Structures are given as C-alpha cells and as structure tokens.
Amino acid sequence: MTNPLSTETIALVKASVPALSEHGAAITARMYERLFEDDHIRGLFNQANQGEGGAQVHALAAAILGYAQNIENLGALAPVVERIAQKHIGYHILPEHYPFVAAALLGAIGDVLGEAATPDLLAAWGEAYWFLANILQAREARIRGGIEQTPGGWHGWRRFRVAQKIQESAVITSFILRPIDRGPVVPHKAGQYLTLRLPVPGQPELKRNYSISCAPNADYYRISVKREADGQGGSRFLHDAVQVGAVLEVTPPAGDFFLPDDPQRPVVLLSGGVGLTPMVSMIETIAERHPDLETFYVHGTLSSATHAMDDHVRGLARRHGRIAVTTFYNEPQADDRAGETFDHAGIISTDWLQRNLPFDRADFYLCGPKPFLRAFVSGLSLAGVEADRIHYEFFGPADELLAA
C-alpha cells in the first residue's frame, strides 16, 4: 500500500498520537453525536453496537489511534481495511456517505481538542481521512463489482421470503430465505454472513448480521439465530414475529471470515454457543467439496437443550470419514450422557486443544461469544499458533480481540 501523504501531514498525524491516546474515546463519542444528528446517517448504523458500555466508541478510537501510529506503515492496516470494507457492503454504505463521516470526525477533533486543533492539524487529518476513505471506496467497488458480475448477485437491499422456519434447539431457530423474484442467489463463501433489515414495531429500523449456516448454493440461504433475552430485539423479532411467508430485506453475503476454496492445511473449527452457525456452513462445504480434508470440529454449549444441529453435523462427519466431532457441555442435563449425547463435561481449554489436535499445523477457525473469542484468540496465539493460522468471526466492535 503506497503512501502519497505529504511529509507534513505524516508528521502532524504522528504528533497527534499522544492526544489521541488521551482523548480518543471522547473524540469518537462526539463524532457519533454529530453523525447521528442526521436521521438518514443514523439509520445506516447498527445501533446495538453503539451500546455495550461504549464498545463501538472505544473500537473506533483504537482504530483511529492505530491509523495514526501506522501512518508510515499502512500495509499493517490491510486486514482492518478488508474487515471494514466487508462491513460496509453488508450495511450498504456508499461513497456519498463518506463526507458525512469526514465532517463529523474533523468537527469532533475540533470540539474536543479546542485550541490544540490548529488549522494545520485539521487539514492533515482531513488529508489522512480521505486517503484512507479512497482506499476503502476502491476496495468496496471491487467487492460490489465481483458480486454483481456473479450469477445471482445484486446491489443493495433485495427482498427475500421466509420459506421455512425450523426449531433447532431450545434457543436457536433456522430460517430458510428464498428471493421473492425467484432468481438465483450468489453463492456465499462458507463462513460469510447476511445483513438483514428488520422492521421491528416501535423501534427505528434494525440492521443485524447473521452467519449463513448452509453450504454455498444458488437457490437459498439459511440463517440460524439464537433468541437473545436482552438486546434491542432483532433476534426476538425473528423468533416471535417472523413466520413462514414473511418478507425480509437482505444485502449480499459479506465478510472476511471464510473457508478458502482450496484448504492447504488441516482445519480446526472451534465454536461456542450459536457460534456454530458458520461452522455448519463450513462442515457442509467440506463434506461436499473436500473429501480428503482432515477436519476437527470442537463445539461447546450448555447442554443438549441448547445444542443445535448436532445430528446433522455428526451425520456429515460419518459420511465424510475425516471429520472428527467433539462436544463439551458446561451444564449437562440429567439425561445427557457422556460418550453418547456429548463427549466432555466442562469448557474447552487451550491445553485440551494442544493435546488432541494437530496444533502445530492446522488452521483454526473460531466463532462464539465475546468471552469465548477473547480467550481463544489470545490463548492460541500465546500457545504458539501463528497469527496467519487464526481466523475468527466477531459481530460487533472487535477492539478487545485485536488488542489481545
């Protein structure tokens, strides 16, 4: 990634690092306040991520600080650029939205830093912002172009009908989505997600990401959703209000977490709770397309009551012959039997993974709740797994995981 920024801009941005370290969260909080004064711009964001104790505010503050610290080594930002670009595809962020963010960011820097935000500093950050924005817009254009040129691809929001609704466990339900226009759908990469626009009564329109839980195909998508008791109602709306025949709006598959077309190393799929959804997509794909791929699927959940799609996954593993499935139940029920309905009581540990898996040569794919990912993204790294063999999906601000 070449760096055409002027030496003056680079020097000013680097000089702002101490101020960003001290005031970054205040700047990003003020930036969001400015952005959300416009209802149209507010509607582009997943408002669930604006809560969580200010998690999105701190995530953006960390990203801005990281940009400033790496302003002379922009290649280090490539993975972050890809993740942001994929999210923008999901939320249908377009080039015309970028000026709103620029104005809000520069205005927030001025509001928080006061006299320290000199005209030269603001001009430098304006140049730095637009340089990165242009990189993002170019990448997003390439992603959109690839989707639209693929049979079944589309741009923006497309209407899908719920063709089936399947109870998978006490807390997880699957939804089969087929396009109303009866055309094909672009095959996703196993592990990617869809973004849905949900018209929840009494609330501003919600946008939510849900992993696709079936193998890539040209006919339909399946999402498998856990009903969350708290939160802002997206999962409750799907479980309680959305019935077979309902119409939902969806953007094309997106995400930088997926199984490669031609895996070169053994694969370990590691999930907790509803994090199994992209893993089921990967296992179906491996069963269909990779008969010789050595695969290990390790899943943790509370009990058989919360364990979705277990019979389906084990059936695929038996037919494939080189997929090993291991389940951990943290709170087994009275009728759960070790060695029959599950394999181990308790929680998955890095030590167990080291003892039982090809730890030094496998690619690890992770998905699960925040504590699960925080433990294993850092735990695998500290245990010696190289960063390029650790792949994870995380919905929401990922600053804590990146820091780990």
Coordinates of C-alpha atoms in Angstrom, one line a residue:
M1 CA 0.0 0.0 0.0
T2 CA 1.8 3.1 -1.2
N3 CA 1.7 6.3 0.9
P4 CA 1.2 9.5 -1.1
L5 CA 0.6 11.6 2.0
S6 CA 2.8 14.6 2.3
T7 CA 5.6 14.6 4.8
E8 CA 3.9 17.5 6.7
T9 CA 0.7 15.5 7.0
I10 CA 2.6 12.4 8.3
A11 CA 4.5 14.5 10.8
L12 CA 1.3 16.2 12.1
V13 CA -0.7 13.0 12.3
K14 CA 2.1 11.2 14.2
A15 CA 2.4 14.2 16.5
S16 CA -1.3 13.8 17.4
V17 CA -0.8 10.3 18.8
P18 CA -0.5 11.4 22.4
A19 CA -3.7 13.5 22.2
L20 CA -5.5 10.6 20.6
S21 CA -4.3 8.2 23.3
E22 CA -5.7 10.6 25.9
H23 CA -8.8 11.9 24.2
G24 CA -9.6 9.3 21.5
A25 CA -12.8 8.0 23.2
A26 CA -14.1 11.5 23.7
I27 CA -13.4 12.4 20.1
T28 CA -15.2 9.3 18.7
A29 CA -18.1 9.7 21.1
R30 CA -18.5 13.3 19.9
M31 CA -18.1 12.2 16.3
Y32 CA -21.1 9.8 16.7
E33 CA -23.1 12.5 18.3
R34 CA -22.5 14.7 15.3
L35 CA -23.2 11.9 12.8
F36 CA -26.5 10.9 14.5
E37 CA -27.9 14.4 14.2
D38 CA -28.8 13.3 10.7
D39 CA -31.5 10.6 10.9
H40 CA -30.5 9.2 7.5
I41 CA -26.9 8.6 8.5
R42 CA -28.0 7.3 11.9
G43 CA -30.1 4.7 10.1
L44 CA -27.0 3.3 8.3
F45 CA -25.5 2.1 11.6
N46 CA -26.3 -1.0 13.8
Q47 CA -27.4 0.8 16.9
A48 CA -26.8 -2.3 19.0
N49 CA -23.0 -1.6 18.6
Q50 CA -23.4 1.9 20.0
G51 CA -24.1 0.4 23.4
E52 CA -22.1 -2.3 25.2
G53 CA -20.6 0.3 27.5
G54 CA -19.3 2.4 24.6
A55 CA -17.7 -0.5 22.9
Q56 CA -18.0 0.9 19.4
V57 CA -16.7 4.3 20.6
H58 CA -13.6 2.6 22.0
A59 CA -13.2 0.4 18.9
L60 CA -13.2 3.4 16.6
A61 CA -10.9 5.3 18.9
A62 CA -8.5 2.3 18.8
A63 CA -8.7 2.2 15.0
I64 CA -8.0 5.9 14.6
L65 CA -5.1 5.6 17.0
G66 CA -3.8 2.6 15.1
Y67 CA -4.0 4.5 11.8
A68 CA -2.0 7.4 13.3
Q69 CA 0.6 5.0 14.7
N70 CA 0.9 3.2 11.4
I71 CA 0.7 6.2 9.1
E72 CA 4.2 5.3 7.7
N73 CA 3.4 1.6 7.6
L74 CA 0.0 1.4 6.0
G75 CA 0.5 -2.2 5.0
A76 CA -0.2 -3.2 8.6
L77 CA -3.7 -1.8 8.2
A78 CA -4.7 -4.1 5.3
P79 CA -6.7 -6.6 7.4
V80 CA -8.6 -3.8 9.1
V81 CA -9.4 -2.2 5.8
E82 CA -10.7 -5.5 4.5
R83 CA -12.9 -6.0 7.5
I84 CA -14.3 -2.5 7.3
A85 CA -15.0 -2.8 3.6
Q86 CA -16.9 -6.0 4.1
K87 CA -19.0 -4.5 6.8
H88 CA -19.8 -1.6 4.5
I89 CA -21.0 -4.0 1.9
G90 CA -23.3 -5.5 4.4
Y91 CA -24.7 -2.2 5.7
H92 CA -24.9 -0.7 2.1
I93 CA -22.5 2.1 2.9
L94 CA -22.0 4.1 -0.3
P95 CA -19.4 6.7 -1.5
E96 CA -21.9 9.6 -0.8
H97 CA -21.9 8.7 2.9
Y98 CA -18.2 9.3 3.4
P99 CA -18.3 13.2 3.5
F100 CA -20.7 13.0 6.5
V101 CA -18.1 11.0 8.4
A102 CA -15.3 13.4 7.4
A103 CA -17.3 16.4 8.7
A104 CA -18.2 14.7 11.9
L105 CA -14.7 13.4 12.6
L106 CA -12.9 16.8 12.0
G107 CA -15.7 18.6 13.9
A108 CA -15.2 16.3 16.8
I109 CA -11.4 16.7 16.9
G110 CA -12.0 20.5 17.0
D111 CA -14.7 20.2 19.7
V112 CA -12.6 18.0 22.0
L113 CA -9.0 19.4 21.4
G114 CA -10.1 23.0 21.3
E115 CA -7.2 25.3 20.5
A116 CA -4.8 22.4 20.1
A117 CA -6.8 21.5 16.9
T118 CA -5.0 24.0 14.7
P119 CA -6.0 24.6 11.1
D120 CA -2.8 22.7 10.0
L121 CA -3.7 19.7 12.2
L122 CA -7.3 19.6 10.9
A123 CA -6.0 19.9 7.4
A124 CA -3.6 17.0 8.0
W125 CA -6.3 14.8 9.4
G126 CA -8.6 15.7 6.5
E127 CA -6.0 14.6 4.0
A128 CA -5.3 11.4 6.0
Y129 CA -9.0 10.6 6.3
W130 CA -9.7 11.0 2.6
F131 CA -6.6 8.9 1.7
L132 CA -8.0 6.0 3.7
A133 CA -11.6 6.7 2.6
N134 CA -10.4 6.4 -1.1
I135 CA -8.7 3.1 -0.3
L136 CA -11.9 1.8 1.3
Q137 CA -14.1 3.0 -1.5
A138 CA -11.9 1.4 -4.1
R139 CA -12.0 -1.9 -2.3
E140 CA -15.7 -1.7 -1.8
A141 CA -16.2 -1.0 -5.5
R142 CA -14.2 -4.2 -6.4
I143 CA -16.2 -6.3 -3.9
R144 CA -19.6 -5.0 -5.3
G145 CA -18.4 -5.4 -8.9
G146 CA -17.5 -9.0 -8.2
I147 CA -20.8 -9.7 -6.6
E148 CA -22.9 -8.1 -9.3
Q149 CA -21.0 -9.9 -12.1
T150 CA -21.6 -13.3 -10.5
P151 CA -24.9 -15.0 -11.4
G152 CA -27.4 -14.3 -8.6
G153 CA -25.5 -11.2 -7.4
W154 CA -27.3 -8.0 -6.6
H155 CA -26.6 -4.5 -5.3
G156 CA -28.2 -3.1 -2.1
W157 CA -31.3 -4.5 -0.5
R158 CA -33.2 -7.4 -2.0
R159 CA -36.5 -8.9 -0.8
F160 CA -36.5 -12.5 0.4
R161 CA -39.3 -14.6 1.7
V162 CA -39.1 -16.9 4.7
A163 CA -39.7 -20.3 3.1
Q164 CA -39.1 -22.4 6.2
K165 CA -38.7 -21.8 9.9
I166 CA -37.0 -24.7 11.8
Q167 CA -36.6 -25.1 15.6
E168 CA -33.1 -26.4 16.0
S169 CA -32.8 -26.2 19.8
A170 CA -34.5 -24.6 22.8
V171 CA -32.9 -21.3 21.8
I172 CA -31.9 -21.5 18.1
T173 CA -34.2 -21.3 15.1
S174 CA -33.2 -21.6 11.4
F175 CA -34.8 -19.5 8.7
I176 CA -34.6 -20.6 5.0
L177 CA -34.6 -17.4 2.8
R178 CA -35.6 -17.5 -0.9
P179 CA -35.7 -14.4 -3.1
I180 CA -39.1 -13.1 -4.0
D181 CA -38.0 -12.5 -7.6
R182 CA -37.4 -16.3 -7.9
G183 CA -34.0 -15.6 -9.4
P184 CA -30.8 -17.3 -8.3
V185 CA -28.7 -16.1 -5.3
V186 CA -25.0 -15.5 -5.4
P187 CA -23.2 -18.4 -3.7
H188 CA -21.5 -17.2 -0.5
K189 CA -18.2 -18.2 0.8
A190 CA -18.6 -20.7 3.7
G191 CA -18.4 -18.6 6.9
Q192 CA -19.8 -15.3 5.5
Y193 CA -22.9 -13.5 6.8
L194 CA -26.0 -11.8 5.6
T195 CA -27.2 -8.4 6.8
L196 CA -31.0 -8.1 7.4
R197 CA -33.1 -5.0 7.7
L198 CA -35.8 -5.7 10.3
P199 CA -38.9 -3.6 10.7
V200 CA -39.4 -4.1 14.5
P201 CA -42.6 -2.3 15.6
G202 CA -42.0 0.7 17.9
Q203 CA -38.3 0.9 17.1
P204 CA -36.1 2.5 14.5
E205 CA -35.3 0.1 11.7
L206 CA -32.8 -2.5 12.9
K207 CA -29.9 -3.9 10.9
R208 CA -28.4 -7.2 12.0
N209 CA -25.6 -9.6 10.7
Y210 CA -26.3 -13.3 10.8
S211 CA -23.9 -16.0 9.6
I212 CA -25.1 -18.2 6.8
S213 CA -25.4 -21.8 8.1
C214 CA -25.7 -23.8 4.9
A215 CA -23.2 -24.7 2.2
P216 CA -22.9 -22.3 -0.7
N217 CA -25.6 -22.8 -3.4
A218 CA -27.5 -20.8 -6.0
D219 CA -31.0 -21.2 -4.6
Y220 CA -31.4 -20.1 -1.0
Y221 CA -29.7 -19.0 2.3
R222 CA -30.2 -20.4 5.8
I223 CA -29.5 -18.4 8.9
S224 CA -29.7 -19.9 12.4
V225 CA -30.5 -17.4 15.1
K226 CA -30.3 -17.6 18.9
R227 CA -33.2 -15.9 20.7
E228 CA -31.5 -13.4 23.0
A229 CA -33.4 -12.4 26.1
D230 CA -31.8 -8.9 26.2
G231 CA -30.5 -6.7 23.5
Q232 CA -32.6 -4.5 21.2
G233 CA -35.0 -7.1 19.8
G234 CA -33.6 -8.3 16.5
S235 CA -33.5 -12.0 17.5
R236 CA -36.7 -11.8 19.4
F237 CA -38.4 -10.2 16.4
L238 CA -37.2 -13.0 14.2
H239 CA -38.2 -15.8 16.6
D240 CA -41.5 -14.3 17.8
A241 CA -42.9 -12.2 14.9
V242 CA -41.4 -13.5 11.7
Q243 CA -43.4 -16.5 10.3
V244 CA -43.2 -18.6 7.1
G245 CA -44.2 -16.3 4.3
A246 CA -42.8 -13.1 5.8
V247 CA -40.6 -10.8 3.7
L248 CA -37.2 -9.5 4.8
E249 CA -34.7 -7.3 3.1
V250 CA -31.2 -8.6 2.7
T251 CA -27.8 -7.3 1.3
P252 CA -25.4 -9.8 -0.4
P253 CA -23.2 -12.1 1.5
A254 CA -20.2 -10.4 3.0
G255 CA -17.3 -11.0 5.5
D256 CA -13.6 -11.7 5.5
F257 CA -14.0 -14.9 7.6
F258 CA -14.5 -17.9 5.4
L259 CA -13.0 -21.3 4.4
P260 CA -10.6 -21.0 1.4
D261 CA -11.5 -22.6 -1.9
D262 CA -8.6 -25.0 -1.6
P263 CA -7.5 -25.5 2.1
Q264 CA -3.8 -26.4 2.3
R265 CA -3.7 -27.5 6.0
P266 CA -5.8 -29.5 8.4
V267 CA -8.8 -27.4 9.6
V268 CA -9.9 -27.0 13.2
L269 CA -13.4 -25.5 13.6
L270 CA -13.9 -24.1 17.1
S271 CA -17.2 -22.7 18.3
G272 CA -19.2 -21.7 21.3
G273 CA -23.0 -21.5 21.6
V274 CA -24.6 -20.0 18.5
G275 CA -21.1 -19.5 17.0
L276 CA -21.7 -22.9 15.4
T277 CA -23.6 -21.3 12.5
P278 CA -20.7 -20.5 10.2
M279 CA -19.1 -23.8 11.2
V280 CA -22.1 -25.8 9.9
S281 CA -21.7 -23.9 6.6
M282 CA -18.0 -24.9 6.5
I283 CA -18.7 -28.6 7.5
E284 CA -21.4 -28.9 4.8
T285 CA -18.9 -27.4 2.3
I286 CA -16.1 -29.7 3.4
A287 CA -18.4 -32.7 3.2
E288 CA -19.4 -31.8 -0.4
R289 CA -16.2 -30.5 -1.9
H290 CA -13.2 -31.6 0.2
P291 CA -13.3 -35.4 0.7
D292 CA -9.7 -35.7 1.8
L293 CA -9.5 -32.7 4.1
E294 CA -8.6 -33.6 7.7
T295 CA -11.1 -31.6 9.8
F296 CA -11.7 -31.3 13.6
Y297 CA -14.9 -29.7 14.9
V298 CA -14.9 -28.8 18.6
H299 CA -18.0 -27.2 20.0
G300 CA -19.0 -26.0 23.4
T301 CA -22.5 -25.2 24.7
L302 CA -24.5 -25.6 27.9
S303 CA -26.3 -28.9 27.2
S304 CA -28.3 -30.8 24.7
A305 CA -31.1 -28.3 25.1
T306 CA -29.1 -25.5 23.6
H307 CA -27.1 -27.7 21.2
A308 CA -28.4 -27.1 17.6
M309 CA -27.9 -29.3 14.5
D310 CA -25.8 -31.9 16.3
D311 CA -27.3 -34.9 14.5
H312 CA -26.9 -33.2 11.2
V313 CA -23.3 -32.4 11.8
R314 CA -22.4 -35.9 13.1
G315 CA -24.2 -37.4 10.0
L316 CA -22.0 -35.3 7.7
A317 CA -18.9 -36.3 9.7
R318 CA -19.7 -40.0 9.4
R319 CA -20.3 -39.8 5.7
H320 CA -17.1 -37.8 5.1
G321 CA -14.9 -40.0 7.2
R322 CA -12.2 -37.5 8.0
I323 CA -14.3 -35.0 10.1
A324 CA -13.9 -35.6 13.9
V325 CA -16.6 -34.0 16.1
T326 CA -16.1 -33.3 19.8
T327 CA -18.6 -31.6 22.1
F328 CA -18.3 -30.0 25.5
Y329 CA -21.3 -29.4 27.7
N330 CA -20.7 -26.9 30.5
E331 CA -24.0 -27.7 32.3
P332 CA -25.2 -31.2 31.2
Q333 CA -28.8 -32.1 31.9
A334 CA -29.8 -35.2 33.8
D335 CA -30.4 -37.1 30.6
D336 CA -27.2 -36.0 28.9
R337 CA -24.8 -38.9 28.9
A338 CA -21.0 -38.5 28.4
G339 CA -19.9 -40.6 25.5
E340 CA -23.3 -40.6 24.0
T341 CA -25.1 -37.2 23.8
F342 CA -21.8 -35.3 24.4
D343 CA -18.1 -36.0 24.8
H344 CA -16.8 -33.9 27.7
A345 CA -18.2 -32.1 30.7
G346 CA -16.9 -28.6 31.3
I347 CA -15.4 -26.0 29.0
I348 CA -12.9 -26.2 26.1
S349 CA -9.4 -25.3 27.0
T350 CA -6.3 -24.5 25.0
D351 CA -4.5 -27.3 26.8
W352 CA -7.0 -29.8 25.6
L353 CA -6.7 -28.5 22.0
Q354 CA -2.9 -28.8 22.2
R355 CA -3.1 -32.4 23.4
N356 CA -5.8 -33.6 21.0
L357 CA -5.4 -31.7 17.7
P358 CA -2.7 -31.1 15.1
F359 CA -1.9 -27.9 16.9
D360 CA 1.3 -27.0 15.1
R361 CA 0.0 -27.4 11.5
A362 CA -3.8 -26.7 11.4
D363 CA -5.7 -23.6 10.5
F364 CA -8.1 -22.6 13.3
Y365 CA -11.5 -21.0 12.6
L366 CA -13.3 -19.5 15.6
C367 CA -16.7 -18.1 16.3
G368 CA -18.6 -17.6 19.5
P369 CA -19.5 -15.1 22.3
K370 CA -17.1 -12.3 23.2
P371 CA -15.5 -14.1 26.2
F372 CA -15.0 -17.3 24.2
L373 CA -13.2 -15.4 21.4
R374 CA -11.2 -13.3 23.8
A375 CA -10.0 -16.5 25.5
F376 CA -9.0 -18.4 22.3
V377 CA -7.8 -15.6 20.0
S378 CA -5.3 -14.7 22.7
G379 CA -4.9 -18.3 24.1
L380 CA -3.9 -19.8 20.7
S381 CA -1.5 -17.0 20.0
L382 CA 0.2 -17.3 23.4
A383 CA 0.4 -21.1 22.8
G384 CA 2.4 -20.5 19.7
V385 CA -0.1 -20.6 16.9
E386 CA 0.9 -18.1 14.2
A387 CA -1.4 -15.2 13.5
D388 CA -2.0 -16.3 9.9
R389 CA -3.4 -19.6 11.2
I390 CA -6.0 -18.0 13.5
H391 CA -9.2 -16.9 11.8
Y392 CA -12.3 -15.6 13.6
E393 CA -15.7 -14.1 13.1
F394 CA -16.8 -11.5 15.6
F395 CA -20.0 -9.5 15.3
G396 CA -19.6 -6.1 16.9
P397 CA -16.6 -3.9 17.9
A398 CA -13.5 -6.1 17.9
D399 CA -11.1 -3.8 19.7
E400 CA -10.5 -6.1 22.7
L401 CA -9.8 -9.1 20.5
L402 CA -7.4 -7.1 18.3
A403 CA -5.6 -5.8 21.4
A404 CA -5.3 -9.4 22.7

